[in-house]
Coordinates of C-alpha atoms and ligand atoms in Angstrom, one line a residue:
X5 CA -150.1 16.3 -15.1
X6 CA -152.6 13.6 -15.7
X7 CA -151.1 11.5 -18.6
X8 CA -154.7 9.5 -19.3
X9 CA -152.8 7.4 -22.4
X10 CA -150.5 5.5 -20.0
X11 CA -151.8 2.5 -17.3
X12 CA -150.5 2.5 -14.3
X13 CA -150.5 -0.3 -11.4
X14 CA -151.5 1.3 -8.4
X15 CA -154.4 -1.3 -7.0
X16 CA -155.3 -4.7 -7.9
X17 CA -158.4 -2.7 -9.4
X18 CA -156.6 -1.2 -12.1
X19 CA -156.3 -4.7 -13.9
X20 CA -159.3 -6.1 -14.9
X21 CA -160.1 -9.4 -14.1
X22 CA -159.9 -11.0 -17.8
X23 CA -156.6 -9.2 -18.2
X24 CA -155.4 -10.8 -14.9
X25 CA -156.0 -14.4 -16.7
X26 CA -154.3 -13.4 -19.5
X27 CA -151.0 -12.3 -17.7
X28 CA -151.1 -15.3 -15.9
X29 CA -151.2 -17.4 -19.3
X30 CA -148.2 -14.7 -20.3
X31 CA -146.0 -15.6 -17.0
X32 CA -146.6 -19.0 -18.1
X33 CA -144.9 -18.6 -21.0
X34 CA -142.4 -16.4 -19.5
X35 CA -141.7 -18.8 -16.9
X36 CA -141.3 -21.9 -19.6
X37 CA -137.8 -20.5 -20.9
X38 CA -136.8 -17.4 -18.5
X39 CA -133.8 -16.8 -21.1
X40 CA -135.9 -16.5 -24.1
X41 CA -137.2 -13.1 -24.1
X42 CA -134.2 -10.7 -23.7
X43 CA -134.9 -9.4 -27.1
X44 CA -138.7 -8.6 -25.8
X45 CA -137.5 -5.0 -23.8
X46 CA -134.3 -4.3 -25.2
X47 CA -133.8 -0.8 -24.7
X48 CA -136.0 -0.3 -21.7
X49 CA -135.5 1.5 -18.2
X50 CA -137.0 0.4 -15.4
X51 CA -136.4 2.6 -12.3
X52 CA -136.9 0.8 -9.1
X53 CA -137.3 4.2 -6.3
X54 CA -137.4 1.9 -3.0
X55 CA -137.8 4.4 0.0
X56 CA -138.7 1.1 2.4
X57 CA -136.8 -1.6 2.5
X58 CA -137.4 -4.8 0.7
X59 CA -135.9 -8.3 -0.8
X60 CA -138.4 -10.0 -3.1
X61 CA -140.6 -7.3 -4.7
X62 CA -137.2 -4.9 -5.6
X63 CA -135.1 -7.4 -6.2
X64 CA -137.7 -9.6 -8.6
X65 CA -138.6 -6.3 -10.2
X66 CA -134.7 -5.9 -11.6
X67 CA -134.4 -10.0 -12.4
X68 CA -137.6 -9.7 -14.3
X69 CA -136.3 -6.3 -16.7
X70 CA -132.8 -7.8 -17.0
X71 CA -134.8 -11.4 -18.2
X72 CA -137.1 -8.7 -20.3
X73 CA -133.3 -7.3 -22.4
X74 CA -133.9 -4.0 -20.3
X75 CA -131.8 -1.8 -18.0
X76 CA -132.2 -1.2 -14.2
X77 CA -131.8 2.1 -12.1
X78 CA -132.5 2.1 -8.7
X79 CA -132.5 4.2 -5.6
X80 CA -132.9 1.4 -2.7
X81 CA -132.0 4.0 -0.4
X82 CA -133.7 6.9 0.9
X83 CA -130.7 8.2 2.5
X84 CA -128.4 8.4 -0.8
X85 CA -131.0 9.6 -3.0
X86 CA -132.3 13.5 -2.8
X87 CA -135.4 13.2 -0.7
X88 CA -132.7 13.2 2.2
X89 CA -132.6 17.0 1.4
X90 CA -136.5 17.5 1.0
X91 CA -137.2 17.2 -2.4
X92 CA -141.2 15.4 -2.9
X93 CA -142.1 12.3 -4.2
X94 CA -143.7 14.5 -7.2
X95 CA -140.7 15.9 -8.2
X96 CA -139.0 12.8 -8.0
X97 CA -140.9 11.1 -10.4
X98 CA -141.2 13.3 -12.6
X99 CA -137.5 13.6 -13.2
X100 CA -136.8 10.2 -13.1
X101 CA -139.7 9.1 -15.2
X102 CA -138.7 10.3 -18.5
X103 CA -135.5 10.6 -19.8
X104 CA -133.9 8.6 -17.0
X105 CA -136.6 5.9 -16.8
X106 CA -139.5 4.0 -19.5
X107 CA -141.1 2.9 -16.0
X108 CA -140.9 3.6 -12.1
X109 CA -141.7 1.0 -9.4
X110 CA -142.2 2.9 -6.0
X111 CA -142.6 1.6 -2.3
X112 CA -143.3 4.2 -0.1
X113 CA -144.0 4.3 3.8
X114 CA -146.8 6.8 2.9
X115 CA -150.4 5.1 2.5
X116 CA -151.5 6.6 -1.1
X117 CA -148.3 7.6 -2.1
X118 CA -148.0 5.2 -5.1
X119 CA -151.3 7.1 -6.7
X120 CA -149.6 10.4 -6.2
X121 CA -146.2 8.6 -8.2
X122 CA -148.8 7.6 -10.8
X123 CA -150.0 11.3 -11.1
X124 CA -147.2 13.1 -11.6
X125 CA -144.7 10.4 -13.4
X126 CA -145.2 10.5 -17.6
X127 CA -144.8 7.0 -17.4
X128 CA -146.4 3.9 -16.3
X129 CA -145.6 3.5 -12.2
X130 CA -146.4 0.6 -10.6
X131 CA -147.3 0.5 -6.6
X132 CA -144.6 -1.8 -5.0
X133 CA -146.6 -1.1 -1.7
X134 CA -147.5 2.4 -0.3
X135 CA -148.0 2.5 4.1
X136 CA -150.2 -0.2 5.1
X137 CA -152.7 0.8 1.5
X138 CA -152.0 -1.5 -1.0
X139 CA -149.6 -4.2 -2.8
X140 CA -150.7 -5.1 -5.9
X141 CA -148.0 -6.9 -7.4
X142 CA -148.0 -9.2 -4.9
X143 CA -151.6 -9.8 -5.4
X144 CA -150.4 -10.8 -8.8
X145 CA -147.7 -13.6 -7.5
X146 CA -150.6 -14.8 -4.9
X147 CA -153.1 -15.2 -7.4
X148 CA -151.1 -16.4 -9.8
X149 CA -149.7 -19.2 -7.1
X150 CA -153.3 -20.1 -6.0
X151 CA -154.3 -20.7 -9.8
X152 CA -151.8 -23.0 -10.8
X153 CA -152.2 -25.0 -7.4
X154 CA -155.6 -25.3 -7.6
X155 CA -156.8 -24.7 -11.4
X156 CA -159.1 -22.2 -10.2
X157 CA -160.1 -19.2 -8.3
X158 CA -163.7 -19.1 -8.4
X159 CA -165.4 -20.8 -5.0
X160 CA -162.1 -21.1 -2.8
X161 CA -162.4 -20.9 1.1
X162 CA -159.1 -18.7 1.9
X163 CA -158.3 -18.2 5.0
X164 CA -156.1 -14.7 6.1
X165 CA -154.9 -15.2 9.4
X166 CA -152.4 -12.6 11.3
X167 CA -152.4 -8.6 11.1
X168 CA -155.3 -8.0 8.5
X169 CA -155.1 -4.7 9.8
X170 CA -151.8 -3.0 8.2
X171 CA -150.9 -5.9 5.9
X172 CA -151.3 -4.1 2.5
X173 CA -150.9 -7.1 1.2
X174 CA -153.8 -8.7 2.6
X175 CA -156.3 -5.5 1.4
X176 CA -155.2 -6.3 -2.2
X177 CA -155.4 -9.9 -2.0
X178 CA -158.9 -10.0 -0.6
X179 CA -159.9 -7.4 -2.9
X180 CA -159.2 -9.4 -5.8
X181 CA -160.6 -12.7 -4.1
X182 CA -163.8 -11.0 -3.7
X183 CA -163.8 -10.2 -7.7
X184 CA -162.9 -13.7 -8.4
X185 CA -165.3 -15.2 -6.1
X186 CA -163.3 -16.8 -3.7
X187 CA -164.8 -17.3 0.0
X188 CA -162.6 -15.3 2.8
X189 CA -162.5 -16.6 6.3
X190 CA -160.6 -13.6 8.3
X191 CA -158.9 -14.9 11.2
X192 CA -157.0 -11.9 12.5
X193 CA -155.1 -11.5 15.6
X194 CA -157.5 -9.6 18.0
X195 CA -157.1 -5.5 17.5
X196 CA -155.6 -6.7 14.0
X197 CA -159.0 -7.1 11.9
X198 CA -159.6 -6.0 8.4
X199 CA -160.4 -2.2 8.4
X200 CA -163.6 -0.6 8.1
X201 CA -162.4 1.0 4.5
X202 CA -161.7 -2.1 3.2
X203 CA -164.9 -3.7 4.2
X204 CA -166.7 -1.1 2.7
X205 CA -165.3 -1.6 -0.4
X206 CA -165.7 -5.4 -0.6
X207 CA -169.0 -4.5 0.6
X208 CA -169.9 -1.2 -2.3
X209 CA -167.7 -3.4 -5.0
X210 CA -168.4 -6.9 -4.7
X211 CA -171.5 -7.7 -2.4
X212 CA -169.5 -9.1 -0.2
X213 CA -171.8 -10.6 3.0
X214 CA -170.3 -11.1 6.6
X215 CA -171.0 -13.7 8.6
X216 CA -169.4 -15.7 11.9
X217 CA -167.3 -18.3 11.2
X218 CA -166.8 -21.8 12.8
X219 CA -162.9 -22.9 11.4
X220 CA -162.9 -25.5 14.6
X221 CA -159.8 -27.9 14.0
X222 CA -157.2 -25.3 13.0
X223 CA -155.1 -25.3 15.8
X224 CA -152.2 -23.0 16.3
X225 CA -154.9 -20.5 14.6
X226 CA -158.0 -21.0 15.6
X227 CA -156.8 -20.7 19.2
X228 CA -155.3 -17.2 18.4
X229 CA -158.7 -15.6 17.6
X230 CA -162.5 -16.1 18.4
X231 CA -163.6 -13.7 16.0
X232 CA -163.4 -15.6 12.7
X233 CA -165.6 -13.9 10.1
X234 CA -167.0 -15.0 6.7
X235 CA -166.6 -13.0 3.4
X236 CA -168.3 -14.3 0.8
X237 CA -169.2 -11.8 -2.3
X238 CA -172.5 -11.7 -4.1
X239 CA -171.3 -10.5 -7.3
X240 CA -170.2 -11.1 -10.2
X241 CA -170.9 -14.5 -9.1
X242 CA -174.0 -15.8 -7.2
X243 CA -173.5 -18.6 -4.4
X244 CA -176.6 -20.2 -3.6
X245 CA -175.4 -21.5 -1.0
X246 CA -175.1 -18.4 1.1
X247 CA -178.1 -16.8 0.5
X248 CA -178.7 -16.5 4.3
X249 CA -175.2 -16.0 6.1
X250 CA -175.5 -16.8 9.7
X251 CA -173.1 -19.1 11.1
X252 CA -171.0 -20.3 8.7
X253 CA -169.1 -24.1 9.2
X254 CA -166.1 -24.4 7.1
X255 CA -164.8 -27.9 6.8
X256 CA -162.4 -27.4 4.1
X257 CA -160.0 -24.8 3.4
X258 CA -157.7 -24.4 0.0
X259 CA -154.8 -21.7 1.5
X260 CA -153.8 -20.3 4.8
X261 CA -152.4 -17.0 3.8
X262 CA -150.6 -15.8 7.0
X263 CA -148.9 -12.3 7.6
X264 CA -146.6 -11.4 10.2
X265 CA -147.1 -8.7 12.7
X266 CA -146.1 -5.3 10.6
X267 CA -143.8 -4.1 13.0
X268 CA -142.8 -1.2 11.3
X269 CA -146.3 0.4 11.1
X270 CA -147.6 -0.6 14.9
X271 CA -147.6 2.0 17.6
X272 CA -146.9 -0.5 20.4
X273 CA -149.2 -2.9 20.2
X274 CA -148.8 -6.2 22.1
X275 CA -148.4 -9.3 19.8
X276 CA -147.2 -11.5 22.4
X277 CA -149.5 -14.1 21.1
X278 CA -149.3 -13.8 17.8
X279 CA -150.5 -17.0 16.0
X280 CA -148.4 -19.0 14.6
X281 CA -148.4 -22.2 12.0
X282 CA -147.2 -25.2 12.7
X283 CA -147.2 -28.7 12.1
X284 CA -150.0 -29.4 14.1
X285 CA -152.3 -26.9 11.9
X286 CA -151.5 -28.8 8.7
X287 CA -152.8 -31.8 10.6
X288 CA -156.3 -30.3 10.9
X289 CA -158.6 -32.7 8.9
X290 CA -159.8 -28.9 7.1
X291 CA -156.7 -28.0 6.0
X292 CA -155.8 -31.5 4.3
X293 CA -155.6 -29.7 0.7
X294 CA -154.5 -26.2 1.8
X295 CA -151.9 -24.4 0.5
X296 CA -149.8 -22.8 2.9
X297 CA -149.1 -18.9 2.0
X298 CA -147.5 -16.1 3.4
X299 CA -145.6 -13.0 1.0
X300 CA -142.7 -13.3 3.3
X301 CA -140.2 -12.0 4.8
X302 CA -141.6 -14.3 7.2
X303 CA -140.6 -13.8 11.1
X304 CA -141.5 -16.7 13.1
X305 CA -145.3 -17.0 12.6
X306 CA -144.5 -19.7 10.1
X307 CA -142.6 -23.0 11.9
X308 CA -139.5 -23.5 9.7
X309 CA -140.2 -27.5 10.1
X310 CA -142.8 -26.8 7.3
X311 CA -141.0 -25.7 4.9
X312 CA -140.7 -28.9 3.0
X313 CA -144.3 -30.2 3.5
X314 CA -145.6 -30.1 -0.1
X315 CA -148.6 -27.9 0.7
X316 CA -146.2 -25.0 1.9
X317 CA -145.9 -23.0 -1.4
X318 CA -144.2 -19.6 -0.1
X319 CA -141.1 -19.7 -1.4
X320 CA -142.9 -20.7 -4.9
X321 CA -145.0 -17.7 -4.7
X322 CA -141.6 -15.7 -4.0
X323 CA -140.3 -17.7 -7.2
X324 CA -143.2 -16.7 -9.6
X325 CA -142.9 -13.1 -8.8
X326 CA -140.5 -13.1 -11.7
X327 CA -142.3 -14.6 -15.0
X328 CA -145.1 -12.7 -13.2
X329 CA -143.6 -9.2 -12.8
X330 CA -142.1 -10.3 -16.6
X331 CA -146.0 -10.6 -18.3
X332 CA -146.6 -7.3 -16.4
X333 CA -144.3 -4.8 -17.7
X334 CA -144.1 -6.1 -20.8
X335 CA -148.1 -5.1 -21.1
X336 CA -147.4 -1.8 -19.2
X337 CA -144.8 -1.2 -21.9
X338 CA -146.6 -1.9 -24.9
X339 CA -144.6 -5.1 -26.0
X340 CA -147.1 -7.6 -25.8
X341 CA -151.0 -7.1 -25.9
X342 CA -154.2 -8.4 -24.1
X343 CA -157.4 -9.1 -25.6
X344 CA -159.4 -8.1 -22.5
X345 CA -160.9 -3.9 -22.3
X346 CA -159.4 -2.7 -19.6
X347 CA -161.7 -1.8 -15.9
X348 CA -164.5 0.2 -16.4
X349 CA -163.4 1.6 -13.2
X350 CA -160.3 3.3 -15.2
X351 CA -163.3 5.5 -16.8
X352 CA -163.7 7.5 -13.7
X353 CA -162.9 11.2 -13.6
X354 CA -160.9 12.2 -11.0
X355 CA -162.6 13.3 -7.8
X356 CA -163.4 15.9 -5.6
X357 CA -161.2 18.4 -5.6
X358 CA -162.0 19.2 -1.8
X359 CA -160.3 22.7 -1.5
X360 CA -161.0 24.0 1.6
X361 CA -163.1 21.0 2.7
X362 CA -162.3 17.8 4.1
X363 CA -158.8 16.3 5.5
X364 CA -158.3 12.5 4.9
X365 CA -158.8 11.1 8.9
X366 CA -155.7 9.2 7.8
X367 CA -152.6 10.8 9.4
X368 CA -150.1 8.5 7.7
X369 CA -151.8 9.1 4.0
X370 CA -149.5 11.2 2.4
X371 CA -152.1 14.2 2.1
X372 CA -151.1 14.7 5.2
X373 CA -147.9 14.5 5.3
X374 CA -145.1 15.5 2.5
X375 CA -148.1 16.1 0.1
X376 CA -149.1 19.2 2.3
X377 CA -146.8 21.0 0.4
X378 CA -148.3 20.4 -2.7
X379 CA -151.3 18.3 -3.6
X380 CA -155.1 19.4 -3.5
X381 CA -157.1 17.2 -1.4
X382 CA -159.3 14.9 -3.8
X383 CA -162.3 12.9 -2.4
X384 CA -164.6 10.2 -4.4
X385 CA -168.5 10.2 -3.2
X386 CA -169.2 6.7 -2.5
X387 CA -172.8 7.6 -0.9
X388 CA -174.6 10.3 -1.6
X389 CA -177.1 10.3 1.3
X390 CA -177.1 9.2 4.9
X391 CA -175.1 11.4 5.2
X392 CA -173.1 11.8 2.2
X393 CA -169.7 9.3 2.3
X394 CA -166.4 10.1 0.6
X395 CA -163.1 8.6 0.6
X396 CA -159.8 9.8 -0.2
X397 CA -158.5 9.4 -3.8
X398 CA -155.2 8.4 -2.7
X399 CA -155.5 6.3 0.4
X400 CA -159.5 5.6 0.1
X401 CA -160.1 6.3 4.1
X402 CA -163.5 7.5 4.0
X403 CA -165.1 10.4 5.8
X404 CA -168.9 11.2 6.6
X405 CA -169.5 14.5 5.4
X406 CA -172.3 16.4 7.2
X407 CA -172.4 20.0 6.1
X408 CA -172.2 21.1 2.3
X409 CA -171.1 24.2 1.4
X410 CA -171.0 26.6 -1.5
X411 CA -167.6 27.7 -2.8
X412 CA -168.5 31.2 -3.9
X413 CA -171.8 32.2 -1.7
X414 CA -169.4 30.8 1.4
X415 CA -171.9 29.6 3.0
X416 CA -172.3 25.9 4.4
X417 CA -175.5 23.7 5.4
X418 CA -176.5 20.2 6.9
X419 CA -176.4 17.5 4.3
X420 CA -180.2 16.7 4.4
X421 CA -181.1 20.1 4.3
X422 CA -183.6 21.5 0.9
X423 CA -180.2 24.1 0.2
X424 CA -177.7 21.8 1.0
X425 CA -179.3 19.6 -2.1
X426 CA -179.5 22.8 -4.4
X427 CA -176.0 23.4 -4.6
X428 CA -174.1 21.6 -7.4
X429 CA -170.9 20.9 -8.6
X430 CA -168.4 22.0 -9.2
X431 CA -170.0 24.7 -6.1
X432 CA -170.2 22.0 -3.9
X433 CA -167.8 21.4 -1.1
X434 CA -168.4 19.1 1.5
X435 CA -167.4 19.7 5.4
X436 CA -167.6 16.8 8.1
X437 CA -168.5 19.4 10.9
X438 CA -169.5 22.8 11.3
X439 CA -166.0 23.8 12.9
X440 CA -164.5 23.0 10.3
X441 CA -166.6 24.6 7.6
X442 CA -166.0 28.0 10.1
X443 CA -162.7 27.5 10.5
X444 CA -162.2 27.3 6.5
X445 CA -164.4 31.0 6.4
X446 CA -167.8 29.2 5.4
X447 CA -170.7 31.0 7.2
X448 CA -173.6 28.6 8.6
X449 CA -177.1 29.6 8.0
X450 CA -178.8 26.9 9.5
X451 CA -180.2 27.4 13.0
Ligands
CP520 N1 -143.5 -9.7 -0.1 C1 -142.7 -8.6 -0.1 O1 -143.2 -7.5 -0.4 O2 -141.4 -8.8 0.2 P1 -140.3 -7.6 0.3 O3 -140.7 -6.7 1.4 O4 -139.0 -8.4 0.6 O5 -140.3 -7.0 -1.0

């Protein structure tokens, strides 16, 4: 099932960060003459397998394989295509991927659903956003924007303002801003705030250091939210500046990435006053330089009377998504090559197959939900102690597991406990509660 000689694109942390430099000097060239490559994939497939609906990332996807000299197929609707009659996203892609298709791009409402594509599919799939998880790709365009505005991504204060909470865009972009050493001020509509997964992963990844943040003359956004926070990471890079993070003033900011309110993913939350920019935020002495960012489709957090002020650079971003998307399957593909290794991170085995163990908590990943049927739960240990700390393989929510059990013995014991520690893999399963270690037949010895 695992095909370990293909790369896949199913978060911003499958590219390293030299590579990401590199396709950006590609998309350049791409972008220079979009006509002059359509000898470069002749002969390709792409298979676009859209189960959400979208404009830019589908639709760029196609211009930039027809640009390439290769085909498209796509299924854009759920309803015509055979999952209307049950059939999985793992069958799916391992029929289309193949004969049909050279590569799959998949958006799925499911969080972790794109890693399951990446699984199953023989050939490269690329996440064109899975639930509220991740959305690499557009990371790319973002990044890719933000460099050619500002020459740089190291040491930029970006500010994401709106609903940081199911934006997968936003969990990818400040992923890779942390690895770039960019400074992230988080201004997210109250109840909307970056979640506790992702923070732990800028946290374990990047050294990434919280702190309260003072934005003061931002208005239209700064109104909107008290709880401003500052993420600044303390590796690869070091900043000197930060060393102790209390209160942190910031006087000038380079982008304004806003989201809109993802709708489709709330469960009746009020966003009555949801922030929204306007003229009189780009007349905030801070944001004198910013760019003005949003993935779009935009709603009305955005005033459209600032659409033509030069530092408003959404629709570019929307425009680059093609030489961009172009430098990226034509490295997935083969036809062109980078100098840069690949992310060590690609090394990792696969995790914890948790059998009878844990569930993800996350009842939208896609464990839980078509993937009942067929996948085996799969955890990563990212603590050991304290108690021991896994998250899900496909959608990363983590879980605190507190008993430990033994797969053939059946018997289960707290974490901290001398036998707990004496069991090994691949005997070790991990439980976050005694119920449930009962409930899956594990007998607990501990008083
Ligand atoms: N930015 C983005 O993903 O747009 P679409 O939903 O239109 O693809």
């Amino acid at each position: 099932m695992l095909d370990q000689g293909k790369r896949d694109l199913v978060s911003i942390e499958d590219l390293g960060t030299a590579e990401i430099l590199e396709l950006f000097h590609h998309a350049d060239e791409f972008r220079a003459n979009l006509r002059a490559w359509s000898d470069l994939c002749r002969g390709a497939i792409m298979a676009t397998l859209f189960f959400e609906p979208s404009t830019r990332t589908r639709l760029s996807f196609e211009s930039a394989m027809l640009r390439l000299g290769g085909g498209v197929i796509t299924a854009a609707d759920e309803k015509n295509t055979s999952r209307s009659k049950g059939e999985s996203l793992a069958d799916t892609v391992r029929v289309v991927g193949g004969s049909y298709a050279d590569i799959l791009v998949v958006r799925h409402p499911e969080d972790g659903a794109a890693r399951v594509a990446a699984r199953y599919a023989r050939v490269p799939v690329i996440n064109g956003g899975d639930g509220a998880h991740e959305h690499p790709t557009q990371t790319l365009c973002d990044l890719y924007t933000l460099w050619k505005e500002k020459g740089r991504l190291e040491g930029l204060e970006v500010v994401l303002c709106g609903d940081l909470r199911y934006s997968r865009t936003i969990h990818s972009f400040c992923y890779a801003l942390a690895r770039f050493g960019a400074n992230i001020v988080t201004m997210p509509y109250p109840g909307f705030e970056l979640p506790d997964y992702v923070l732990h992963r800028l946290r374990r990844d990047f050294g990434v250091q919280a702190a309260a943040a003072s934005v003061g003359d931002l208005p239209g956004i700064a109104g909107s939210s008290n709880a401003a926070a500052y993420l600044t990471a303390s590796k690869p890079h070091q900043l000197a500046l930060f060393t102790n993070l209390t209160n942190v003033e910031v006087n000038r900011i380079d982008a304004i990435y806003m989201t809109r309110a993802q709708r489709e993913r709330h469960t009746g939350e009020d966003t009555t006053n949801y922030p929204r920019l306007s003229r009189s935020t780009l007349g905030a002495a801070a944001a004198k330089d910013a760019r003005i960012m949003h993935p779009l489709p935009r709603v009305d957090e955005i005033d459209y009377d600032i659409d033509d002020d030069p530092r408003s650079v959404y629709f570019r971003q929307a425009e680059l998504g093609v030489p961009m998307r172009m430098a990226l399957m034509a490295f997935l593909l083969g036809k062109i090559q980078l100098r840069a290794s690949p992310p060590a991170a690609l090394a990792v085995t696969p995790g914890i197959a948790a059998g009878a163990g844990l569930r993800c908590p996350n009842e939208r990943c896609i464990t839980n939900n078509e993937g009942v049927r067929y996948l085996t739960r799969d955890f990563r240990l990212r603590e050991a102690e304290a108690p021991p700390v896994l998250s899900c393989a496909y959608c990363e929510r983590e879980v605190e597991a507190r008993f430990v059990g033994h797969t053939q013995q059946r018997v289960v014991h707290r974490y901290n406990s001398p036998e707990a520690r004496h069991i090994k893999s691949p005997q070790r399963v991990y439980f976050e509660s005694e119920a449930q270690a009962l409930a899956a037949g594990f007998e607990c010895r501990d008083g």
